[in-house]
XYZ file of C-alpha atoms in Angstrom:
720
model
C 0.153 -0.131 0.149
C 1.164 3.985 -0.291
C 0.000 4.735 2.985
C 1.772 7.465 4.586
C 4.211 6.398 7.884
C 2.291 8.510 10.910
C 3.666 8.202 14.357
C 0.296 8.626 15.846
C -2.334 6.696 14.188
C -5.314 8.555 15.408
C -5.880 11.797 13.365
C -9.165 12.322 14.262
C -8.437 15.144 16.112
C -6.593 17.353 13.375
C -8.211 19.797 11.608
C -8.116 19.448 7.600
C -5.074 21.528 6.918
C -3.220 19.286 9.533
C -4.273 16.036 7.961
C -3.091 17.163 4.637
C 0.091 17.655 5.641
C 0.523 14.381 6.874
C -1.616 12.372 4.901
C -3.173 14.069 1.556
C -5.888 10.878 0.642
C -7.245 10.835 4.327
C -7.953 14.361 4.107
C -9.669 13.951 0.785
C -11.657 11.172 2.123
C -12.701 12.866 4.787
C -14.186 15.933 2.641
C -16.676 13.489 1.161
C -14.545 13.596 -2.040
C -15.600 10.287 -3.134
C -19.069 12.169 -3.612
C -17.711 14.642 -5.502
C -16.296 12.582 -7.827
C -19.787 10.510 -8.150
C -21.758 13.618 -8.479
C -19.074 15.262 -11.098
C -19.434 11.483 -13.787
C -23.185 10.759 -12.753
C -24.653 14.305 -13.203
C -21.919 16.387 -15.059
C -21.021 14.018 -17.757
C -17.333 15.899 -18.181
C -15.520 14.905 -21.852
C -13.509 12.048 -22.209
C -10.275 13.801 -20.971
C -12.463 14.636 -17.311
C -13.690 11.022 -17.076
C -10.037 9.997 -17.527
C -8.827 12.397 -14.769
C -11.407 11.237 -12.453
C -10.780 7.248 -12.830
C -7.130 8.291 -12.588
C -7.448 10.285 -8.966
C -9.798 7.107 -8.040
C -6.624 4.758 -9.237
C -4.470 6.555 -6.972
C -6.699 6.823 -3.973
C -7.587 3.547 -4.199
C -3.858 1.984 -4.061
C -3.717 4.260 -0.636
C -4.645 1.019 1.488
C -7.195 -1.560 1.792
C -9.513 0.353 3.435
C -9.322 3.238 1.151
C -10.296 0.227 -1.376
C -13.205 -0.953 0.326
C -14.457 2.895 0.642
C -14.490 3.259 -2.867
C -16.355 0.160 -3.941
C -18.726 1.094 -1.135
C -19.409 4.360 -2.113
C -23.073 4.121 -2.441
C -23.574 4.062 -6.494
C -19.967 5.175 -7.107
C -19.135 2.052 -8.856
C -22.460 1.440 -10.441
C -22.019 4.548 -12.259
C -18.581 3.432 -13.026
C -19.456 0.166 -14.499
C -23.107 1.011 -16.262
C -21.021 4.080 -18.170
C -17.747 2.940 -18.942
C -17.826 -0.847 -18.537
C -21.264 -1.534 -20.888
C -22.119 -5.382 -22.149
C -22.194 -3.911 -25.373
C -19.104 -1.636 -27.326
C -21.621 -1.099 -30.391
C -20.790 2.567 -29.737
C -17.129 1.957 -30.093
C -17.198 0.645 -33.113
C -19.608 3.337 -34.695
C -16.866 6.184 -33.772
C -13.890 6.926 -35.417
C -13.285 10.123 -33.020
C -14.634 9.668 -29.465
C -16.258 12.975 -27.789
C -18.334 11.212 -25.465
C -17.133 8.485 -23.660
C -20.653 7.573 -21.967
C -21.853 4.083 -23.304
C -18.234 3.170 -24.135
C -15.705 0.463 -23.122
C -12.848 2.834 -20.902
C -9.721 1.290 -20.337
C -9.232 3.303 -17.010
C -12.076 2.333 -15.810
C -11.066 -1.629 -16.095
C -7.858 -0.460 -14.797
C -9.319 0.893 -11.640
C -12.159 -2.259 -10.942
C -8.516 -4.399 -11.102
C -6.716 -2.118 -8.800
C -9.414 -1.769 -6.403
C -9.881 -5.387 -6.316
C -6.165 -6.216 -5.926
C -6.089 -3.552 -2.793
C -9.613 -4.662 -1.886
C -9.109 -7.962 -2.092
C -12.244 -10.250 -2.307
C -15.369 -8.164 -1.055
C -14.659 -6.204 -4.112
C -14.403 -8.539 -6.393
C -17.804 -10.384 -5.195
C -19.220 -6.593 -5.830
C -17.823 -6.351 -9.637
C -19.304 -10.019 -10.179
C -22.917 -8.674 -9.118
C -22.381 -6.268 -11.644
C -21.481 -9.083 -14.512
C -18.682 -7.348 -15.351
C -17.102 -10.980 -16.387
C -19.664 -10.799 -18.947
C -18.588 -7.423 -20.252
C -14.816 -8.921 -20.281
C -15.911 -11.504 -22.588
C -17.002 -8.905 -25.023
C -14.086 -6.829 -24.803
C -11.599 -10.148 -25.241
C -13.384 -11.211 -28.440
C -14.254 -8.090 -30.250
C -11.737 -7.236 -33.314
C -13.536 -3.882 -34.352
C -10.500 -1.172 -34.162
C -7.040 -1.784 -34.019
C -6.018 0.326 -31.104
C -8.635 -2.428 -28.468
C -5.511 -4.076 -27.732
C -5.239 -1.985 -24.711
C -8.581 -2.505 -23.627
C -8.288 -6.288 -24.016
C -5.069 -6.243 -21.895
C -6.485 -4.893 -19.298
C -10.126 -6.891 -19.410
C -7.623 -9.819 -19.062
C -5.554 -8.986 -16.315
C -9.116 -7.904 -14.307
C -10.405 -11.213 -15.499
C -7.369 -13.076 -14.163
C -7.132 -10.956 -10.852
C -11.417 -12.207 -10.558
C -10.108 -15.644 -11.035
C -7.810 -15.356 -8.239
C -10.180 -14.588 -5.686
C -12.588 -17.454 -6.980
C -14.862 -15.283 -9.019
C -16.231 -16.698 -12.100
C -14.183 -19.709 -12.347
C -17.133 -21.512 -14.348
C -16.599 -18.572 -16.846
C -13.006 -19.821 -18.323
C -14.464 -23.310 -19.505
C -17.520 -21.309 -20.755
C -14.931 -19.115 -22.495
C -12.950 -21.878 -23.914
C -13.823 -21.686 -27.377
C -12.577 -18.239 -27.640
C -9.359 -18.887 -25.950
C -8.677 -21.705 -27.724
C -9.097 -19.925 -31.000
C -6.773 -17.074 -29.742
C -4.187 -19.016 -28.608
C -4.351 -20.939 -31.854
C -3.448 -17.458 -33.280
C -0.557 -16.959 -31.192
C 0.668 -20.473 -32.679
C 0.252 -18.923 -35.813
C 1.057 -15.568 -36.097
C 3.111 -14.614 -32.583
C 6.780 -14.957 -32.983
C 8.956 -13.415 -30.857
C 11.502 -12.329 -33.253
C 9.173 -9.554 -34.395
C 6.702 -8.680 -32.423
C 5.609 -5.566 -30.044
C 6.204 -5.175 -26.464
C 1.967 -4.989 -26.533
C 1.704 -7.617 -28.199
C 3.697 -10.078 -25.730
C 1.767 -8.040 -23.017
C -1.385 -9.136 -24.810
C -0.183 -12.630 -25.176
C 0.822 -13.005 -21.615
C -2.259 -11.671 -20.161
C -4.364 -14.303 -22.244
C -2.076 -17.135 -21.019
C -2.607 -15.775 -17.351
C -6.341 -16.565 -17.298
C -6.031 -19.957 -19.988
C -4.334 -21.593 -17.489
C -7.171 -21.848 -15.195
C -8.715 -24.038 -17.488
C -6.665 -27.644 -17.816
C -7.813 -28.533 -20.887
C -5.821 -25.608 -22.220
C -2.418 -26.358 -20.943
C -1.454 -28.876 -23.660
C -1.965 -25.393 -26.031
C 0.184 -23.216 -23.595
C 2.688 -25.982 -23.531
C 2.889 -25.805 -27.307
C 3.582 -22.266 -27.242
C 6.359 -22.351 -24.420
C 7.927 -24.837 -26.769
C 7.419 -22.618 -29.867
C 8.839 -19.255 -28.172
C 11.622 -20.767 -25.642
C 13.108 -22.491 -29.202
C 13.154 -18.794 -30.934
C 14.600 -17.421 -28.123
C 17.949 -19.115 -28.559
C 18.163 -17.028 -31.901
C 16.639 -13.759 -30.809
C 19.124 -10.970 -30.394
C 16.751 -7.947 -29.060
C 15.268 -9.663 -26.081
C 13.183 -7.527 -24.648
C 10.840 -7.430 -21.148
C 8.265 -8.311 -23.056
C 9.584 -11.252 -24.859
C 10.831 -12.714 -21.407
C 7.473 -12.091 -19.470
C 5.756 -13.813 -22.522
C 7.891 -16.953 -21.727
C 7.931 -16.950 -17.787
C 4.325 -16.973 -17.753
C 4.386 -19.617 -20.126
C 6.544 -21.908 -18.253
C 4.163 -20.961 -14.752
C 1.366 -21.647 -16.015
C 2.198 -25.237 -17.506
C 2.219 -28.484 -14.770
C 5.113 -30.233 -16.973
C 8.002 -28.280 -18.177
C 9.387 -30.352 -20.670
C 7.986 -28.333 -23.474
C 10.330 -25.739 -22.102
C 13.143 -25.755 -24.407
C 16.864 -24.726 -23.106
C 18.929 -23.778 -26.234
C 18.354 -20.197 -25.177
C 20.866 -21.017 -22.472
C 23.957 -20.577 -24.996
C 22.103 -17.470 -26.242
C 24.674 -14.526 -24.989
C 22.397 -11.992 -25.647
C 19.701 -12.911 -22.623
C 22.155 -12.410 -20.016
C 24.006 -9.870 -21.804
C 22.070 -7.174 -19.430
C 22.109 -8.613 -16.673
C 24.681 -6.493 -14.803
C 23.536 -3.343 -16.479
C 19.769 -4.087 -15.095
C 20.478 -4.719 -11.412
C 19.216 -2.589 -8.815
C 21.682 -3.665 -6.550
C 24.526 -2.833 -8.820
C 23.364 0.493 -10.086
C 25.273 2.636 -7.627
C 21.876 4.937 -7.253
C 19.977 6.347 -4.639
C 16.068 6.560 -4.970
C 14.820 9.993 -4.818
C 13.767 11.766 -1.577
C 12.277 15.118 -1.742
C 10.500 14.093 -5.978
C 7.224 13.543 -3.940
C 5.776 15.067 -0.678
C 5.624 12.279 2.382
C 2.009 12.666 2.710
C 1.189 11.197 -0.688
C 3.928 8.468 -1.171
C 4.663 6.494 -3.946
C 6.659 3.245 -5.191
C 9.843 5.621 -6.431
C 10.672 3.943 -9.811
C 13.098 6.916 -10.502
C 16.442 7.384 -9.161
C 17.317 11.236 -7.665
C 18.883 11.667 -11.493
C 15.659 11.246 -12.786
C 15.820 8.224 -14.682
C 14.360 4.643 -14.149
C 15.847 2.271 -11.814
C 18.012 -0.255 -14.005
C 15.556 -3.274 -12.870
C 12.914 -2.065 -15.084
C 14.720 -0.895 -18.048
C 13.074 -2.674 -21.134
C 16.077 -4.986 -22.009
C 15.796 -6.194 -17.778
C 16.528 -10.069 -17.897
C 16.239 -10.160 -14.145
C 12.252 -11.278 -13.397
C 12.557 -13.680 -16.425
C 15.772 -15.438 -14.637
C 14.309 -15.685 -11.285
C 10.891 -17.490 -12.535
C 13.155 -19.503 -14.460
C 15.574 -20.167 -11.447
C 12.440 -20.959 -9.214
C 10.806 -23.451 -11.843
C 14.399 -25.259 -12.742
C 14.289 -25.422 -8.430
C 11.071 -26.900 -8.127
C 11.744 -29.181 -11.028
C 15.140 -30.530 -9.220
C 16.303 -29.757 -13.266
C 20.034 -30.171 -11.762
C 21.929 -29.542 -14.966
C 20.039 -26.211 -16.467
C 20.569 -24.870 -12.848
C 24.431 -25.363 -13.170
C 24.038 -24.258 -16.738
C 22.937 -20.624 -15.108
C 25.027 -20.556 -12.078
C 28.188 -21.348 -14.173
C 27.421 -18.946 -17.262
C 30.104 -16.162 -17.228
C 28.166 -13.468 -17.541
C 25.870 -14.770 -14.310
C 29.346 -15.440 -12.869
C 30.789 -12.154 -13.174
C 27.016 -10.432 -11.610
C 27.345 -12.828 -8.382
C 30.826 -11.681 -8.023
C 30.084 -8.431 -8.199
C 26.936 -8.964 -5.906
C 29.171 -10.388 -3.032
C 31.774 -7.918 -3.110
C 30.107 -4.416 -3.909
C 27.661 -2.717 -1.216
C 24.319 -2.998 -2.498
C 21.967 0.020 -3.563
C 18.293 0.652 -3.698
C 18.112 -2.289 -0.911
C 14.523 -0.352 0.481
C 13.067 -0.155 -3.503
C 10.203 -1.904 -4.080
C 11.185 -2.563 -7.832
C 14.408 -4.673 -5.836
C 12.428 -7.061 -4.872
C 12.253 -8.719 -8.100
C 16.051 -9.218 -7.384
C 15.999 -10.532 -4.455
C 13.671 -12.832 -5.775
C 16.255 -13.764 -8.302
C 18.945 -14.445 -5.469
C 16.769 -16.447 -3.408
C 16.407 -18.497 -6.218
C 20.086 -19.023 -6.679
C 20.587 -19.742 -3.265
C 18.205 -22.204 -3.217
C 19.184 -23.640 -6.267
C 22.900 -23.457 -5.285
C 21.823 -25.629 -1.946
C 20.236 -28.236 -4.228
C 23.381 -28.627 -6.052
C 25.228 -29.412 -2.764
C 29.019 -30.557 -3.246
C 28.495 -31.002 -6.992
C 28.667 -27.086 -7.370
C 32.026 -25.218 -7.808
C 33.764 -24.389 -4.659
C 34.701 -20.912 -5.270
C 30.967 -20.279 -6.800
C 29.612 -21.703 -3.649
C 31.542 -19.813 -1.012
C 29.996 -15.939 -3.150
C 26.622 -17.834 -2.920
C 27.237 -18.205 0.934
C 28.425 -14.473 1.283
C 25.865 -13.371 -0.874
C 23.162 -15.533 1.394
C 24.227 -13.329 4.511
C 23.704 -10.240 2.689
C 20.063 -11.445 1.725
C 19.307 -12.398 5.233
C 19.606 -8.535 6.415
C 18.216 -7.080 2.989
C 14.982 -9.368 2.220
C 12.100 -7.196 3.347
C 9.829 -7.703 6.171
C 7.020 -9.169 3.907
C 9.256 -11.922 2.952
C 9.974 -13.522 6.095
C 9.192 -17.359 4.910
C 12.130 -16.573 2.200
C 14.299 -15.063 5.303
C 13.855 -18.377 7.615
C 14.989 -20.446 4.687
C 18.008 -18.306 3.703
C 19.036 -18.750 7.338
C 18.480 -22.732 7.487
C 20.898 -22.741 4.496
C 23.349 -20.098 5.839
C 23.827 -22.443 9.388
C 23.713 -25.425 7.806
C 25.509 -28.391 9.101
C 27.718 -28.314 5.598
C 28.765 -24.759 6.283
C 28.646 -24.516 9.896
C 31.054 -27.250 10.148
C 30.763 -28.671 13.656
C 34.059 -30.481 13.349
C 35.620 -27.424 12.634
C 33.791 -25.594 15.488
C 34.401 -28.230 17.730
C 38.395 -28.199 16.912
C 38.488 -24.243 17.265
C 36.388 -24.727 20.752
C 38.774 -27.239 21.878
C 41.817 -25.290 21.589
C 40.446 -22.890 23.988
C 39.862 -25.660 26.696
C 36.286 -24.573 27.412
C 35.027 -27.119 30.141
C 31.340 -27.897 28.620
C 31.033 -26.038 24.797
C 32.688 -28.535 23.107
C 30.619 -31.526 24.079
C 27.417 -28.727 23.681
C 28.723 -28.460 20.016
C 29.066 -31.902 19.315
C 25.195 -32.624 20.230
C 24.162 -29.543 18.755
C 23.061 -29.433 15.188
C 22.422 -26.816 12.310
C 18.747 -26.274 13.096
C 19.433 -25.051 16.351
C 21.217 -21.752 15.073
C 18.870 -21.409 12.324
C 15.886 -21.486 14.943
C 17.503 -19.343 17.264
C 17.776 -16.494 14.721
C 14.362 -17.627 13.190
C 12.746 -16.015 16.385
C 13.953 -12.581 15.623
C 12.481 -12.457 12.068
C 10.348 -9.904 11.791
C 6.550 -11.245 10.984
C 3.887 -9.273 9.155
C 6.481 -6.356 8.501
C 6.382 -3.373 5.992
C 8.047 -4.402 2.248
C 9.679 -1.270 3.074
C 11.311 -2.303 6.082
C 13.912 -5.263 6.392
C 13.045 -8.413 7.826
C 16.334 -8.425 9.810
C 18.810 -5.462 10.867
C 22.336 -6.093 9.570
C 23.622 -6.891 12.403
C 21.387 -9.805 13.105
C 23.980 -12.202 14.251
C 24.073 -10.167 17.629
C 20.239 -10.278 18.090
C 19.829 -12.801 20.724
C 22.642 -10.805 22.465
C 20.689 -7.438 22.716
C 17.320 -9.363 23.369
C 19.094 -10.721 26.546
C 20.173 -7.049 27.106
C 17.129 -5.820 26.905
C 16.072 -8.792 29.163
C 17.998 -7.824 31.780
C 17.167 -4.084 31.718
C 13.618 -4.954 32.727
C 14.937 -6.836 35.425
C 14.049 -10.193 33.440
C 15.502 -13.155 34.796
C 17.995 -14.991 32.360
C 17.716 -18.533 32.230
C 19.858 -21.470 31.171
C 18.779 -21.564 27.636
C 20.256 -17.815 27.733
C 23.732 -19.168 28.113
C 23.306 -21.817 25.332
C 22.347 -18.731 23.194
C 25.379 -16.893 24.195
C 27.867 -19.865 23.300
C 26.124 -19.796 19.915
C 26.778 -16.296 18.737
C 30.492 -16.368 20.287
C 31.177 -19.934 18.535
C 29.524 -18.686 14.987
C 31.249 -15.097 15.422
C 34.509 -17.254 16.123
C 34.514 -19.874 13.424
C 32.513 -17.854 10.568
C 34.021 -14.249 10.746
C 31.991 -13.484 7.249
C 29.050 -13.310 9.087
C 29.973 -9.896 10.637
C 32.562 -8.994 7.698
C 30.010 -6.196 6.298
C 29.932 -4.909 10.044
C 31.935 -1.852 11.104
C 33.940 -2.812 14.164
C 32.466 -0.431 16.452
C 29.394 -1.840 15.715
C 30.405 -5.480 16.468
C 32.064 -3.928 19.561
C 29.286 -2.697 21.121
C 27.184 -5.754 20.135
C 29.680 -7.961 21.802
C 30.143 -6.176 24.825
C 26.339 -6.437 26.038
C 27.605 -9.982 27.145
C 29.091 -8.148 30.022
C 25.735 -6.361 30.933
C 23.354 -9.517 31.061
C 23.711 -10.141 34.701
C 26.848 -12.214 35.416
C 26.770 -14.609 32.798
C 30.108 -13.442 31.520
C 31.784 -15.031 34.728
C 30.664 -18.444 33.190
C 34.033 -20.139 32.077
C 32.998 -21.242 28.684
C 31.790 -17.724 27.847
C 34.288 -15.665 29.672
C 36.839 -17.602 27.507
C 35.283 -17.846 24.417
C 34.103 -13.830 24.787
C 37.810 -13.122 25.298
C 38.995 -14.857 22.475
C 36.177 -12.949 19.621
C 37.066 -9.329 21.364
C 40.627 -9.851 21.476
C 40.868 -11.263 17.705
C 38.626 -7.727 17.335
C 40.517 -5.352 18.818
C 43.720 -6.863 17.647
C 42.691 -6.151 13.770
C 40.754 -3.261 14.266
C 41.674 -1.388 17.242
C 42.494 1.441 15.222
C 39.150 1.935 13.460
C 36.778 1.835 16.298
C 35.075 5.526 16.401
C 32.774 5.687 19.284
C 31.128 8.955 18.066
C 29.627 7.230 15.261
C 25.683 6.490 15.527
C 25.024 2.984 16.259
C 21.423 1.354 15.544
C 19.857 0.661 18.818
C 21.802 3.003 20.742
C 21.172 6.562 21.766
C 25.036 6.843 22.439
C 28.082 4.629 23.055
C 28.281 7.268 26.342
C 25.597 5.499 28.140
C 26.770 1.935 27.149
C 30.110 2.777 28.846
C 28.472 4.329 32.053
C 26.593 1.060 32.294
C 29.809 -0.627 31.699
C 31.210 1.020 34.368
C 28.651 0.619 36.904
C 27.939 -3.155 36.188
C 32.101 -3.859 36.274
C 31.848 -2.356 39.956
C 29.078 -4.396 41.155
C 29.056 -7.767 39.753
C 32.819 -8.347 38.003
C 35.000 -9.461 40.776
C 37.924 -7.745 38.544
C 37.288 -10.194 35.358
C 40.850 -9.496 33.498
C 38.715 -9.993 30.351
C 35.767 -6.802 31.228
C 38.770 -4.828 32.795
C 40.421 -5.127 29.247
C 36.998 -4.060 27.371
C 36.319 -1.176 30.084
C 39.707 0.300 28.845
C 38.920 -0.071 25.329
C 37.408 3.567 25.357
C 40.340 4.868 28.065
C 42.260 4.539 24.897
C 44.503 8.127 24.282
C 42.527 7.708 20.730
C 39.230 8.227 22.063
C 37.272 11.474 23.425
C 38.728 12.417 26.843
C 34.776 12.157 28.033
C 35.378 8.679 28.317
C 38.387 8.953 30.288
C 36.864 11.506 32.692
C 33.576 9.400 33.056
C 36.104 6.382 34.445
C 38.425 8.232 36.459
C 35.929 10.921 38.199
C 32.350 9.903 38.350
C 32.889 6.121 38.243
C 36.379 5.915 39.998
C 35.748 3.218 42.260
C 36.226 0.773 39.067
C 39.774 1.957 39.134
C 40.653 -0.280 42.140
C 39.224 -3.649 40.584
C 40.834 -2.916 37.114
C 44.112 -5.131 38.154
C 44.524 -7.239 35.219
C 48.351 -7.126 34.046
C 50.031 -4.807 31.276
C 50.517 -8.249 29.608
C 46.951 -8.969 29.159
C 45.787 -5.689 27.083
C 45.066 -6.331 24.149
C 45.465 -2.944 22.981
C 49.359 -2.425 22.806
C 50.231 0.029 25.914
C 51.346 2.840 23.661
C 47.369 2.932 22.954
C 47.197 4.717 26.883
C 50.367 6.409 27.154
C 50.188 8.147 23.754
C 49.498 10.543 22.522
C 50.079 12.512 25.883
C 47.473 13.855 27.706
C 46.322 18.039 27.100
C 43.277 17.776 29.145
C 43.656 19.477 32.619
C 41.004 18.214 34.337
C 41.954 14.780 33.478
C 45.553 15.286 34.628
C 43.992 16.860 37.887
C 42.317 13.549 38.619
C 44.992 11.273 37.970
C 47.262 13.118 40.340
C 44.378 13.171 42.696
C 43.853 9.424 42.541
C 47.888 8.860 42.759
C 48.402 11.011 45.526
C 45.216 9.538 47.615
C 46.479 5.808 46.601
C 42.839 4.986 44.875
C 45.121 3.596 42.353
C 48.209 1.691 42.845
C 51.031 -0.738 41.110
C 50.215 -3.329 43.108
C 46.636 -4.074 42.587
C 45.815 -2.037 39.646
C 48.993 -1.767 37.478
C 47.753 -0.630 33.982
C 45.829 2.683 35.441
C 48.506 3.474 38.209
C 50.531 3.207 34.670
C 48.753 5.646 32.854
C 48.280 8.228 35.760
C 51.639 8.099 36.546
C 52.616 8.332 33.356
C 50.604 11.317 32.101
C 51.186 13.333 35.397
C 54.499 13.184 34.822
C 54.758 14.164 31.562
C 52.710 16.919 32.007
C 55.054 18.130 35.187
C 57.696 18.080 32.549
C 56.150 21.035 30.706
C 56.828 24.810 31.460
C 53.246 26.366 31.434
C 52.236 28.182 34.589
C 50.089 25.866 35.674
C 52.307 22.575 35.253
C 55.234 24.518 37.293
C 52.378 25.200 40.252
C 51.499 21.388 40.208
C 55.558 20.554 40.524
C 55.432 22.765 43.311
C 53.048 21.026 44.929
C 54.090 17.875 44.073
C 57.719 18.329 46.145
C 55.391 19.097 49.090
C 54.068 15.485 48.821
C 54.244 13.471 52.274
C 54.226 10.682 50.018
C 57.938 10.495 48.612
C 57.247 7.275 46.955
C 54.623 8.898 44.563
C 56.478 12.504 44.770
C 60.007 10.935 43.410
C 58.324 8.266 40.746
C 56.262 11.667 39.275
C 59.541 14.064 39.505
C 61.595 11.224 38.278
C 59.710 9.711 35.418
C 61.581 7.874 32.704
C 59.169 7.482 30.149
C 59.021 3.544 28.913
C 60.501 2.357 25.739
C 57.640 1.193 23.615
């Protein structure tokens, strides 16, 4: 639907001008706009252009929502007026007029389209209402007429409306009743419709005809014959257009047995030549943001440069290949699947998808490309070990990206991809066991041995957004860490953790350890901010297995990426990293018992490359934590240099350091790292010649604690 996203769904208290700024369609409906349209059409009898405009407005209103479509169809006498005047049972007047000056009593294509859109959005109640108007009789008249050359648009729209009525089981017997008409038209296609030299409009008509004919079993052989003809012709077509590919795809979807589908076209380079150029995900384009007001949203088929999105280009082969691959997968046509996946153009396409950051993910039109990629993943899974290993790796990485890209109304596909991505074949249990055995864990190895891929997949399936909107992703980019976020939320709400929560943590950490590709596209800062949530989940981090695994995962991350951490960047789900750091400090004091892994993690944000705000928080408001930061310097994952250089310039921090030293809050015996940090920055500052440094040095010289005084005054920085 094209309903604006409103924070407050209750708009009853808003005035018209206020509502108009939020939802134009809702404002029109509230102002009796539908009754006015009815009056114009019923009483004023506007000229053809006026009728067309009125119908187009109603079409746009119907696309607003299911409720709006029902409101339009149930407005007294509105639909009656439209059907009676613009979808007549007879086309005699159309045949008699060369120039149409009055469309009353003449079939109007826009009126039929309005009915189709109303059924699409209003569903079966609208379909039943149209059936009461005997609309299928009018449709049968239109599709069998040959009065004018330009009637093909009328016939196409009529067939489309008929098909959607059949979808809602309205007029099912009408197909059998029109069997002779349909057979004759299918025969005409067999003799006259060659895809090498046909128009896009003719292909649209043929596709619409086949979509209707597929509802009659006795017509399936006719469709199979056409499929054999067109799929054979496809092997020699040089200008492969959307209309041609749609026609073949529709025919393939209509038959029960795909043996009639010839695959010689797989060697036709022209079918695959536009694959890369018609990809939305590889287009490096952005959708328009300010072309249309938010109160009247559309599907944004244009990019920000005003061009059509690549996937809707006339030579786009992506919808065609999506249908073909899904059909091959359903029929287990292994040889044909392998031929597509190993086609040079297709391999190049998926290689780029693996390495490139995708564009237009939230575009409605990208759904078709997601449909293709989902088919690729399922088809590759069907091939199993027989697929090229490099191709298998590429497809697996695409699977990981797809999980967080598929729309929230495609949850079944997301669950299937999770099962494939976390399958036994990929999450090699022996490999995980060996990795965990190296860490000398107490019980995790046994747990993994008895576990299965379904455990990991089912763990993440819980977090798939149910019944979401098409313009939202079913899973976030950091879906790997969703169990940790969920547990953190439980703890914040004082909900006690259960034994299975530990299993969830171990699953997440194990996957993170042995399958780093799962988080390859996530920034190091986001990974770090998610992993440290374990320390805020009660005392689960004190469990030996969890502690060892978590320390290993964090150590690997920090050794590689500590220079890329940026705690000023916005993180999804976090108001600021500062809040998280404060929570870490408080939880460390209350539950950690000076745990070395926790201490190492807490000190990461206190490194000199990060904002001094974090160091101030640790050394002032949360100075009580310093006493328990007892880990020795050799257990620091970050180099000690990260904490000593560049030298501190913030005088308030220098004062905090010196206060902690003088008062004995930090001592080398019980918290060597904080002691080293405080001593280094304080002593190096005292060596400066500014007035504050001179005054501080004079005060240090008078200290009673001569050990601290001597350490500060005669400090020699370490050689790092």
